[in-house]
Coordinates of C-alpha atoms in Angstrom, one line a residue:
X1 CA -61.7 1.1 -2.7
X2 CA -59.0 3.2 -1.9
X3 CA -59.9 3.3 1.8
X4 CA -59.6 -0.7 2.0
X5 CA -58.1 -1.4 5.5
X6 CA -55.3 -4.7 5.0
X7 CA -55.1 -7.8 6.8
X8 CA -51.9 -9.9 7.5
X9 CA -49.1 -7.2 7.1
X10 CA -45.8 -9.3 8.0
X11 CA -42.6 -7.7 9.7
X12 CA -39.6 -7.3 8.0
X13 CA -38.2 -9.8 10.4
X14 CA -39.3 -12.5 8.5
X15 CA -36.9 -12.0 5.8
X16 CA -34.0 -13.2 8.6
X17 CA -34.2 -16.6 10.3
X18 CA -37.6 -17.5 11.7
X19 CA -38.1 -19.1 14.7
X20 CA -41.4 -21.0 13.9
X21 CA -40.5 -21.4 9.8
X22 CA -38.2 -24.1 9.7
X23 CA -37.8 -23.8 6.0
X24 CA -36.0 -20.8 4.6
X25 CA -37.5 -21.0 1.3
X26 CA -40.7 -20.6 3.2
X27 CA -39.6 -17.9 5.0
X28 CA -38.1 -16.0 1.7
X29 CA -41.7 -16.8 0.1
X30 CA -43.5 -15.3 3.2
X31 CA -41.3 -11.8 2.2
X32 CA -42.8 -11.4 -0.7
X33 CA -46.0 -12.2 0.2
X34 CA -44.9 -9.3 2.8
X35 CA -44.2 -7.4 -0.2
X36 CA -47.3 -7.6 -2.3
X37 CA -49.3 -7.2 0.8
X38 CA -47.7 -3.9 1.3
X39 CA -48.3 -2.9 -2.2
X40 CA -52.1 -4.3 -2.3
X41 CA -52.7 -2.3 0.7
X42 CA -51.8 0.8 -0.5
X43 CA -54.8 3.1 -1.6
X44 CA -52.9 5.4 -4.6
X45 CA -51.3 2.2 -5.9
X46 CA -54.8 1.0 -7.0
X47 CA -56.2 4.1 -7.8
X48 CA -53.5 4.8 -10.5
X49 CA -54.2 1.3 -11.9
X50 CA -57.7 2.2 -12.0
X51 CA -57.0 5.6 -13.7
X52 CA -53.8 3.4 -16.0
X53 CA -56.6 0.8 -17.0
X54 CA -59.1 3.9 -17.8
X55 CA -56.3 5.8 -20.0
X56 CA -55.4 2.4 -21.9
X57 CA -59.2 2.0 -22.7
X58 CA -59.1 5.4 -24.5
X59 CA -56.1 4.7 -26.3
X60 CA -57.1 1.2 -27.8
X61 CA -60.3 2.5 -29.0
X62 CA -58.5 4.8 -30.6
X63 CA -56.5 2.4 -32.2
X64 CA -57.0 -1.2 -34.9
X65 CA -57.2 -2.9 -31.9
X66 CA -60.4 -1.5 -31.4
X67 CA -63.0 -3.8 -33.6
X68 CA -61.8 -6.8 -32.2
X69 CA -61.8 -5.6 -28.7
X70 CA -65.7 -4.6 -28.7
X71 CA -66.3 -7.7 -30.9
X72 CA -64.8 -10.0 -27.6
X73 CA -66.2 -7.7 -25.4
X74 CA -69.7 -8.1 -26.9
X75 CA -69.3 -12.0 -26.7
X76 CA -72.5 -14.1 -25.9
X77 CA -72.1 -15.9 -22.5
X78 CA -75.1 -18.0 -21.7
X79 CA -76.3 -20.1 -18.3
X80 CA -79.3 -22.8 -18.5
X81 CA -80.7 -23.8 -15.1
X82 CA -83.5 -26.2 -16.2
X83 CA -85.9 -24.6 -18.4
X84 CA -84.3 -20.8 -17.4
X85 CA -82.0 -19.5 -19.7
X86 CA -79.6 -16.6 -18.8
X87 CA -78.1 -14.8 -21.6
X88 CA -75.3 -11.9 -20.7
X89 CA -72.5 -10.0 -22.8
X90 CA -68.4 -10.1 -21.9
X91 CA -69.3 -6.4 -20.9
X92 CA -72.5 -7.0 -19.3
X93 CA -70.8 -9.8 -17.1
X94 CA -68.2 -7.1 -16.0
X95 CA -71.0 -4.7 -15.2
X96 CA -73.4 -6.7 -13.9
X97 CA -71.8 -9.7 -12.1
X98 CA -68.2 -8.3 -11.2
X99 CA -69.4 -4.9 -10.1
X100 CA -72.1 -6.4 -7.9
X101 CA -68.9 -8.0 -6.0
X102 CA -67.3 -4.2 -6.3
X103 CA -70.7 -3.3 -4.4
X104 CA -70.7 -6.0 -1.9
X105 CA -67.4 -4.3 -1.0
X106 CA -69.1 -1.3 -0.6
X107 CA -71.9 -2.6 1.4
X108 CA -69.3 -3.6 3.8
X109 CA -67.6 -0.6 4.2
X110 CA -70.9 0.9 5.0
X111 CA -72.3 -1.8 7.1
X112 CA -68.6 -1.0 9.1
X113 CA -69.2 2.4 10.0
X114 CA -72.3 1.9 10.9
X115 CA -71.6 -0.6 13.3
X116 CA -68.1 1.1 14.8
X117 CA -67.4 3.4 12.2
X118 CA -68.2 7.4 11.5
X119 CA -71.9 6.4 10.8
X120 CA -72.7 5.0 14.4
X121 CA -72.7 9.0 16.1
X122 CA -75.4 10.5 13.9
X123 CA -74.1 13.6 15.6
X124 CA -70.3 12.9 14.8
X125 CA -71.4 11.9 10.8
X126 CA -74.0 15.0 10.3
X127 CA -72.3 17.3 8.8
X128 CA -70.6 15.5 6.2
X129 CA -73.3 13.3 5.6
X130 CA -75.5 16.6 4.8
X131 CA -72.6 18.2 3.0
X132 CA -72.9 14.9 0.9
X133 CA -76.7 15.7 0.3
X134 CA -75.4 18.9 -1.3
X135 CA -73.0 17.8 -3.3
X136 CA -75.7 15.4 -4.6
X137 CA -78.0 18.0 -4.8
X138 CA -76.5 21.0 -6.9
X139 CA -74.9 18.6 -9.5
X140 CA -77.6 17.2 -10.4
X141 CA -79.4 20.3 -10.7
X142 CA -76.4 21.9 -12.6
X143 CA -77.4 18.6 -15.5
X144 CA -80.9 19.1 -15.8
X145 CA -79.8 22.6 -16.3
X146 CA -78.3 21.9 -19.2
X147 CA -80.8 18.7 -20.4
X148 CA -84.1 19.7 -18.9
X149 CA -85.7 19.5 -22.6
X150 CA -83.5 16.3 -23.4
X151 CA -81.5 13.8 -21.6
X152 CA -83.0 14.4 -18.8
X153 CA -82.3 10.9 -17.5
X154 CA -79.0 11.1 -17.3
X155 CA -79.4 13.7 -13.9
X156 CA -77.5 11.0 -11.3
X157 CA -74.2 11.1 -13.7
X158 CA -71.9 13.8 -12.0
X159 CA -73.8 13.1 -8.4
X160 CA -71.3 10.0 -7.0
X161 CA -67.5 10.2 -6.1
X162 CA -65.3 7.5 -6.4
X163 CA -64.0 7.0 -3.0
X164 CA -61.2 5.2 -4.6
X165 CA -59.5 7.5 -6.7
X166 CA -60.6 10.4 -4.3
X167 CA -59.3 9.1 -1.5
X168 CA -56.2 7.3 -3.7
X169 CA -55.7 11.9 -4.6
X170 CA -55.3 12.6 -1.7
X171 CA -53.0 10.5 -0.1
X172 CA -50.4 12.6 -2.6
X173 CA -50.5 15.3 -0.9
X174 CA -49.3 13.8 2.7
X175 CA -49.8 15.9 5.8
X176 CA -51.1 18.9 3.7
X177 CA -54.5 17.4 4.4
X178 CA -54.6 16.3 8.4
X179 CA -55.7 13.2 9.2
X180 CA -59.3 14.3 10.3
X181 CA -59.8 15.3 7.3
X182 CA -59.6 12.2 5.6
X183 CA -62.2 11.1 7.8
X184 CA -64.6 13.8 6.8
X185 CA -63.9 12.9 3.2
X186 CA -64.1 9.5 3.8
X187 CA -67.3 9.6 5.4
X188 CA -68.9 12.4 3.1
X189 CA -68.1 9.4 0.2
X190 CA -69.9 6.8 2.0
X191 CA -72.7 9.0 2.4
X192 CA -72.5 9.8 -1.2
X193 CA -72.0 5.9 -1.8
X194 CA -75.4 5.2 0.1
X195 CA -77.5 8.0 -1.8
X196 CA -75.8 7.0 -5.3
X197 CA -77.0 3.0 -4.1
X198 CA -80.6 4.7 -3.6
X199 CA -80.8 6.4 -6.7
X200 CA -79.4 3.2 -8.4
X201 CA -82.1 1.3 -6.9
X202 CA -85.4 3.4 -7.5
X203 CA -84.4 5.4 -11.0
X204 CA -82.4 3.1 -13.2
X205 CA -84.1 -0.4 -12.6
X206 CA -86.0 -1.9 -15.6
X207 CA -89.6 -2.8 -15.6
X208 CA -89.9 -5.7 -13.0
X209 CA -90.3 -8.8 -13.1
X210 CA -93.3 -9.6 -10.5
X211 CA -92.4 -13.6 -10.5
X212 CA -88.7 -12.9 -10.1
X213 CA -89.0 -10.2 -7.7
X214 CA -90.9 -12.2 -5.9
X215 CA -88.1 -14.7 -5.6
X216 CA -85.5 -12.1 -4.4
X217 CA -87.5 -11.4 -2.0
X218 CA -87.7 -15.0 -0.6
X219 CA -84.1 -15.2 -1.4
X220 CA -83.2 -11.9 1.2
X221 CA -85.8 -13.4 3.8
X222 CA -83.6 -16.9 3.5
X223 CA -80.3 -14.9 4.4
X224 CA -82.7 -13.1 7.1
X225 CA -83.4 -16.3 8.7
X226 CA -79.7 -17.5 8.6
X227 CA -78.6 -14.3 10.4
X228 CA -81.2 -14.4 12.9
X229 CA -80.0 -18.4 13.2
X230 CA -76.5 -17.1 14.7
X231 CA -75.0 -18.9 11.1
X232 CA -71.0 -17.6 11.3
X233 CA -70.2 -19.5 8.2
X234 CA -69.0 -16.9 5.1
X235 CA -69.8 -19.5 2.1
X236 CA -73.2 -20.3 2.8
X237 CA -74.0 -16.4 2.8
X238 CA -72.0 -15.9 -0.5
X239 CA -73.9 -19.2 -2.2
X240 CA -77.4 -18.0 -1.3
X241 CA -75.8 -14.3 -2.0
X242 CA -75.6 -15.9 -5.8
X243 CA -78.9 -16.6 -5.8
X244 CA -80.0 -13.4 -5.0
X245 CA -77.9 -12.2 -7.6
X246 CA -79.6 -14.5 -10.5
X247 CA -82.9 -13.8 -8.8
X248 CA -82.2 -10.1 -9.0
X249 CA -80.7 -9.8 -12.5
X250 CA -84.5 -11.4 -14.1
X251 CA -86.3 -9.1 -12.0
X252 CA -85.7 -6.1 -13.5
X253 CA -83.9 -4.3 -10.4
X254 CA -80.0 -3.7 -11.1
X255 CA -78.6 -7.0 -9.9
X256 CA -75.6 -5.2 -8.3
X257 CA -77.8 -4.2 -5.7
X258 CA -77.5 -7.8 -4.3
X259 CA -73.8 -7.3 -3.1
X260 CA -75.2 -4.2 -1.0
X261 CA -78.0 -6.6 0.7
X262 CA -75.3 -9.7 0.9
X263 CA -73.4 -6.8 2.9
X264 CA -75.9 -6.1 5.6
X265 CA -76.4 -9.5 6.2
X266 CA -73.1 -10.8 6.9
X267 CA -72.9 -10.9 10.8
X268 CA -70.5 -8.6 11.8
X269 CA -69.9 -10.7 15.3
X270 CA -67.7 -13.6 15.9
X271 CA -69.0 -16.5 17.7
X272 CA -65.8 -16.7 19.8
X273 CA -66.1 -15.5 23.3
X274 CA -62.6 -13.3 22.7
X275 CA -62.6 -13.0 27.3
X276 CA -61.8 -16.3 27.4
X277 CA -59.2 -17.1 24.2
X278 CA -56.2 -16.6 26.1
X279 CA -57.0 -19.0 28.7
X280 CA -58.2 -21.5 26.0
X281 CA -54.9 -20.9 24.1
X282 CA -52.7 -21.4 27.4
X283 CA -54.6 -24.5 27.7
X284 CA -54.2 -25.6 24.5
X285 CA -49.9 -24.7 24.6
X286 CA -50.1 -26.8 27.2
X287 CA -51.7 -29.8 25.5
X288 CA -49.6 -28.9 22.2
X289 CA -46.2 -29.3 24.6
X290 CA -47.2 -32.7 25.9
X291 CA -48.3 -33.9 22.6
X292 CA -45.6 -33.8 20.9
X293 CA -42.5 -36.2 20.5
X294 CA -39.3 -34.7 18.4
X295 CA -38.4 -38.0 17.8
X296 CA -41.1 -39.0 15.3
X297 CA -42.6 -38.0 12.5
X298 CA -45.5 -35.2 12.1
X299 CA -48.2 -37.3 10.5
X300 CA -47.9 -40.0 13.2
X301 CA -48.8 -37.5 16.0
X302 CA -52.0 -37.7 15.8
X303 CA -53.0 -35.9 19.2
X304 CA -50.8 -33.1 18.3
X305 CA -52.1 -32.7 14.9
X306 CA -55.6 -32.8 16.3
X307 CA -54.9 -30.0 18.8
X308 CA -53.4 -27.9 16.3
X309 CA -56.4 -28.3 14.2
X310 CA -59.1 -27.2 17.1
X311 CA -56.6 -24.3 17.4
X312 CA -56.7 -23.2 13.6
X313 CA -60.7 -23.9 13.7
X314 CA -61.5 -21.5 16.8
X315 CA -58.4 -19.0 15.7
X316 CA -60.3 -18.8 12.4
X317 CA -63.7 -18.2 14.1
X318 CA -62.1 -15.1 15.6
X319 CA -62.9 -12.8 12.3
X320 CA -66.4 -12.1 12.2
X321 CA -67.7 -13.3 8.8
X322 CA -67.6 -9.5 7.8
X323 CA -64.3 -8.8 7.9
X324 CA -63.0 -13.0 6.3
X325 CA -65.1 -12.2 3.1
X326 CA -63.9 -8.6 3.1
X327 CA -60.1 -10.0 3.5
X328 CA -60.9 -12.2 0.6
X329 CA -62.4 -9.6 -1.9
X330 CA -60.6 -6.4 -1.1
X331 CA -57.0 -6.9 -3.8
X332 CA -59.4 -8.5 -6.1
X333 CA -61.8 -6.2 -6.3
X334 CA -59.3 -2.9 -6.2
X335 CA -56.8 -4.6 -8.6
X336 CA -59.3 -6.9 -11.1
X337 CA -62.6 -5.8 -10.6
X338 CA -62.2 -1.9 -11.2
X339 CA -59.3 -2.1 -13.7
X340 CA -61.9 -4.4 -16.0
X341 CA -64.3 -2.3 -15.3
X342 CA -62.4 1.1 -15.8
X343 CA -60.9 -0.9 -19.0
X344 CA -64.7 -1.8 -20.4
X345 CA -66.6 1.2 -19.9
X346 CA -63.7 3.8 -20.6
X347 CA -63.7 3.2 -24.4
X348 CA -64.3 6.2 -26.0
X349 CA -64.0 6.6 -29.7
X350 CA -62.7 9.6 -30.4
X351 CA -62.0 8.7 -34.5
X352 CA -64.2 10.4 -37.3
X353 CA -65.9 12.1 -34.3
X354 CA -66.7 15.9 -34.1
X355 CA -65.1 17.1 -30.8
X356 CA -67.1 20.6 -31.0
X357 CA -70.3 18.4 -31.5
X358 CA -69.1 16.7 -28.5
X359 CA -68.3 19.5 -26.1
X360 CA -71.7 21.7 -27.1
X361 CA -73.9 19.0 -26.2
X362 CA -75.3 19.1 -23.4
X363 CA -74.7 16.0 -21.7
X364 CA -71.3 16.9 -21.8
X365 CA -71.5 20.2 -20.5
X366 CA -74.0 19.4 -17.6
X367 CA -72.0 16.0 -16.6
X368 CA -68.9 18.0 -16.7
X369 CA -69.7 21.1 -14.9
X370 CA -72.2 19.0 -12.7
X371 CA -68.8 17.2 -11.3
X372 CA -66.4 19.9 -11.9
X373 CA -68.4 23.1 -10.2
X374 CA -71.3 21.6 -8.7
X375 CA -69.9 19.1 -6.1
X376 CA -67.9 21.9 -4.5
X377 CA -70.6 24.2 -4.4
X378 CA -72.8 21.8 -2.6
X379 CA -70.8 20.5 -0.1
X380 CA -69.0 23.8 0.6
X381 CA -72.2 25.4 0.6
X382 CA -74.0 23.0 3.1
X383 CA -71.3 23.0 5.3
X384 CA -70.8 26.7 5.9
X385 CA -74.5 27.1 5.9
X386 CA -74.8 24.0 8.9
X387 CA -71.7 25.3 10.8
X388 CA -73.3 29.1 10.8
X389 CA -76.5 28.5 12.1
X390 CA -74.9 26.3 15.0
X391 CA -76.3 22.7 13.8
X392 CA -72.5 21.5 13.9
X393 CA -68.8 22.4 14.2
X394 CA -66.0 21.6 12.0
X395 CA -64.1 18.6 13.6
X396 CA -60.7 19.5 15.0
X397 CA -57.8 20.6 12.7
X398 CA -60.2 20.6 9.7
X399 CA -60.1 23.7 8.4
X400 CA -62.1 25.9 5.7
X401 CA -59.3 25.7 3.1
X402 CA -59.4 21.8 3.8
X403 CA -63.4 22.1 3.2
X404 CA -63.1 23.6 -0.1
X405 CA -60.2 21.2 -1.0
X406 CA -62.9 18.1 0.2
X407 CA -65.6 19.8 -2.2
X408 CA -63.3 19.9 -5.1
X409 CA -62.3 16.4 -4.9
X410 CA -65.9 15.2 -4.5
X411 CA -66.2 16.4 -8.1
X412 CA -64.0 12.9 -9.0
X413 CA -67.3 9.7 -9.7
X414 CA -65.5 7.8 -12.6
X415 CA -66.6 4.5 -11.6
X416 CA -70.6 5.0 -10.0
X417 CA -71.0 7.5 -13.0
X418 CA -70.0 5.3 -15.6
X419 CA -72.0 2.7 -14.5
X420 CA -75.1 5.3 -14.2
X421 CA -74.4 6.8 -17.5
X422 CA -74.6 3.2 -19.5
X423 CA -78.0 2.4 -17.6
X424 CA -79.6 6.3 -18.2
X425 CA -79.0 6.5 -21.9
X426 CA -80.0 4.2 -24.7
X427 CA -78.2 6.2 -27.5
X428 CA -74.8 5.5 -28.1
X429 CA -74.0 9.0 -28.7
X430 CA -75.8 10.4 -25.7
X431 CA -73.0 7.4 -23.5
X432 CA -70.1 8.7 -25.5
X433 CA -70.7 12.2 -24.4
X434 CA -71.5 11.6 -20.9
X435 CA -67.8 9.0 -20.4
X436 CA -66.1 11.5 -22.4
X437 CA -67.7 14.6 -19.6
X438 CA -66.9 11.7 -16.4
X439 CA -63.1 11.9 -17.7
X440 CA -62.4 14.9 -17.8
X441 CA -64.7 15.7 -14.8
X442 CA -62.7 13.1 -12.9
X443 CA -59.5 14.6 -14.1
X444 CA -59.8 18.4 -13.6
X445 CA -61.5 17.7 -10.1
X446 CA -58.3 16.1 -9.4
X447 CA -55.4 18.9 -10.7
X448 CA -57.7 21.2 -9.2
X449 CA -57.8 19.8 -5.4
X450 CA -54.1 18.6 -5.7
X451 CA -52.8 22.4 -7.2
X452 CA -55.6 24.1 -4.5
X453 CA -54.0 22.0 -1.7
X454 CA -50.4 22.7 -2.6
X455 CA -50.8 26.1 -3.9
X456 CA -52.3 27.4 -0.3
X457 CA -50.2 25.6 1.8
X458 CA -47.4 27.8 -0.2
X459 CA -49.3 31.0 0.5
X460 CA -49.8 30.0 4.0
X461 CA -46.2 28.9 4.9
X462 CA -44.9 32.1 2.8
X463 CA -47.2 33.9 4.7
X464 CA -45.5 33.0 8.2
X465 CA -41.9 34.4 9.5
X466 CA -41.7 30.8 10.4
X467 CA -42.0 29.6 7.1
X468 CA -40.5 32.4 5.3
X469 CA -37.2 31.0 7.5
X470 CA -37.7 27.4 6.3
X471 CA -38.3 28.8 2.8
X472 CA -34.7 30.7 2.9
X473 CA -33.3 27.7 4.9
X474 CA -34.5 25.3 2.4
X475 CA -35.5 26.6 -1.1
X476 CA -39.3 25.2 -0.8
X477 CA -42.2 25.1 1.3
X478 CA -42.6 22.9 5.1
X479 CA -41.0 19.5 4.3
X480 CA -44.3 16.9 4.5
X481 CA -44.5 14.8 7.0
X482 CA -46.0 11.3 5.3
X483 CA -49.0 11.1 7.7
X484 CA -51.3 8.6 6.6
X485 CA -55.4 8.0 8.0
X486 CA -55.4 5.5 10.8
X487 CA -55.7 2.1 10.0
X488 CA -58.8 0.6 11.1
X489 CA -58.9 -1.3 14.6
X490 CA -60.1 -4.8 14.6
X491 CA -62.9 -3.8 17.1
X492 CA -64.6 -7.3 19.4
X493 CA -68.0 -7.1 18.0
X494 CA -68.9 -9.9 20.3
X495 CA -70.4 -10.3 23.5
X496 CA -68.6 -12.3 26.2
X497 CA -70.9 -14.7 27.7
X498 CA -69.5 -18.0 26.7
X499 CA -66.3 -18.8 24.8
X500 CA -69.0 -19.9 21.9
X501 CA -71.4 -17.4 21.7
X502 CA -74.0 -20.0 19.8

């Protein structure tokens, strides 16, 4: 998720002498733990291994290497649980299990702004929440255009945007696109992320299972009861979040749903009463100071030890649930989980294949121009037609260039229309088309914001006798100013009643 907010960011200072590390090969390890953090954290970083994963999928199925990688990749996995036997492919493992953790991501992000996010002023998020309507809307309108006496199936293809790569795009282009509207773009593609979850969920489940959904549906009332029970312990919601999972993957309904319910489950609260930790911790120096003795050895202080440990308990108990299994899933999910993905699903065979064959069907052409024409015109659309007749305004410093930038972009789904194109189509040749369409979709969306961006912010600086000065001064454009979106606040979710809330 390109938008992924980082935990743990280290100053630079740690590379000198600490003053709590007594080690210094502790302290050079915590720099490059510094290091990768820094790299992890950064949104473009993981969008171009996404997009480097996607492009080395094309190439080695275009290759020898090809047989033997859809031979592994169609490996039988199996689990037996008593009398029930699951069986799943390498690839269906990656699409089913590992992208239900990608969604559980999701589900958090969403859960987030809905709690202290964009989403918690319905008047704040209503206009790019509509504009993601449209730009749901005309796409999928644009494919049954082109399929309405065929595929028809395939409709929710070009419909999603991969707030990953969109949002990894866009931080290229620096201050060219302000800060606000990063926001708007940001939560446009949750909005988009919540319809695409919706469609997911009603259109490309199989026939259920009765029995089994049955059982999910015990399953979410067990992580109900848990909540409403004030439990603050991550594991036991990811263990009965497993459950679900199995539950949901025999019932018929896409079992990567059950990362989106584990989501709005997890309490976003901590159970720490946050008005009362600095006393508690003062109190607890204290203790820490008398405790120990210099003179002997660390495991023989076994008051000290103890008082550290109630520290690291509580200190841990700060993070609502939330935000620790978000912290633990973010770098594995934006550098594992998508990569595989992008790598399984991206594996179009281009050998012996008619390319005219390919670009005349129809899939293609509706998936393609659904992304590539459609997107904008729905959320530019819906947006000027909102903002005309008074329902909103544009949020400060957005402006209408921005807008049409934001609508091109949206044209970028990769990963949600991947995964929709392998459920909506049976026929193999029917999937090749629609990846092939997603591609380049994804690709030309992206050139075409990035040169829109750049090539109107030359127009409007050489437009200016200010910037026609820089221009002579310099040779180029404005110099950009690297302005990045603001990183998420850790917000108290808490009330602050009792130092322990339960």
């Amino acid at each position: 998720m390109g938008k992924r907010r980082r935990y743990g960011r280290r100053s630079s200072k740690q590379t000198k002498k600490s003053a709590i590390i007594r080690e210094d090969a502790v302290v050079s390890r915590l720099a490059v733990r510094s290091v990768v953090s820094t790299v992890t954290s950064n949104g473009t970083i993981s969008a171009a291994v996404m997009v480097g994963a996607a492009l080395l999928a094309v190439v080695v199925a275009n290759s020898p290497l090809f047989e033997p990688v859809h031979h592994f990749l169609s490996m039988p996995l199996g689990l037996d649980i008593g009398s029930v036997h699951m069986g799943i492919s390498l690839e269906g493992f990656v699409n089913d299990f590992l992208m239900s953790i990608f969604f559980l991501l999701v589900g958090i992000e969403l859960k987030y702004e809905m709690t202290v996010g964009q989403l918690r002023k319905p008047r704040q998020a209503a206009l790019p929440m509509l504009a993601a309507v449209g730009g749901v809307a005309v796409p999928a309108l644009i494919f049954l255009f082109f399929n309405h006496a065929g595929a028809a199936n395939g409709w929710a293809i070009p419909i999603a945007t991969d707030i990953a790569f969109a949002l990894g795009v866009m931080s290229l282009l620096g201050d060219r696109v302000a800060p606000e509207t990063k926001v708007f773009f940001q939560t446009l593609a949750i909005a988009d992320d919540i319809l695409a979850i919706v469609v997911l969920a009603v259109f490309y489940g199989q026939s259920p299972n009765v029995a089994w959904c049955a059982l999910s549906l015990l399953v979410i009332l067990v992580l109900a009861g848990i909540h409403r029970a004030r439990v603050y312990t991550a594991k036991y919601y990811v263990l009965i979040g497993l459950v679900l999972w199995f539950c949901m993957y025999n019932s018929g309904i896409h079992a990567t749903l059950a990362g989106v319910i584990l989501a709005f489950f997890l309490p976003a609260k901590s159970d720490v009463r946050l008005s009362n930790l600095r006393d508690w911790l003062n109190s607890k120096a204290r203790d820490l100071e008398d405790d120990y003795d210099d003179t002997a050895h660390v495991l023989g202080q076994h008051d000290f030890t103890e008082a550290a440990n109630q520290v690291e308990r509580v200190m841990h108990h700060v993070t609502p649930p939330l935000q620790r299994v978000e912290r633990y899933i973010a770098t594995m999910v934006n550098f594992f989980i998508l990569p595989v993905f992008a790598f399984v699903n991206a594996q179009v065979r281009l050998v012996g294949a008619d390319l005219g064959m390919i670009v005349h069907d129809p899939v293609t052409q509706g998936a393609y121009l659904g992304a590539v024409v459609g997107k904008p015109i729905g959320i530019i659309l819906v947006t000027l037609l909102l903002v005309k007749i008074g329902f909103a305004k544009l949020p400060r410093h957005v402006t209408w260039d921005q807008i049409i930038a934001v609508g091109i972009m949206g044209g970028m789904g990769f990963t949600m229309s991947i995964l929709i194109a392998g459920l909506a189509f049976p026929n193999p040749a029917e999937v090749m088309a629609a990846k092939c369409a997603i591609l380049a979709g994804s690709f030309t969306a992206a050139l075409l914001g990035i040169l829109f961006v750049r090539v109107h912010d030359l127009i409007k600086v050489g437009a200016t006798p200010k910037g026609r000065a820089q221009k002579e001064a310099s040779g180029e454009g404005a110099a950009a100013k690297q302005t990045e979106l603001p990183a998420r606040k850790e917000v108290d979710l808490s009330p602050n009643d009792d130092f322990f809330d339960e």
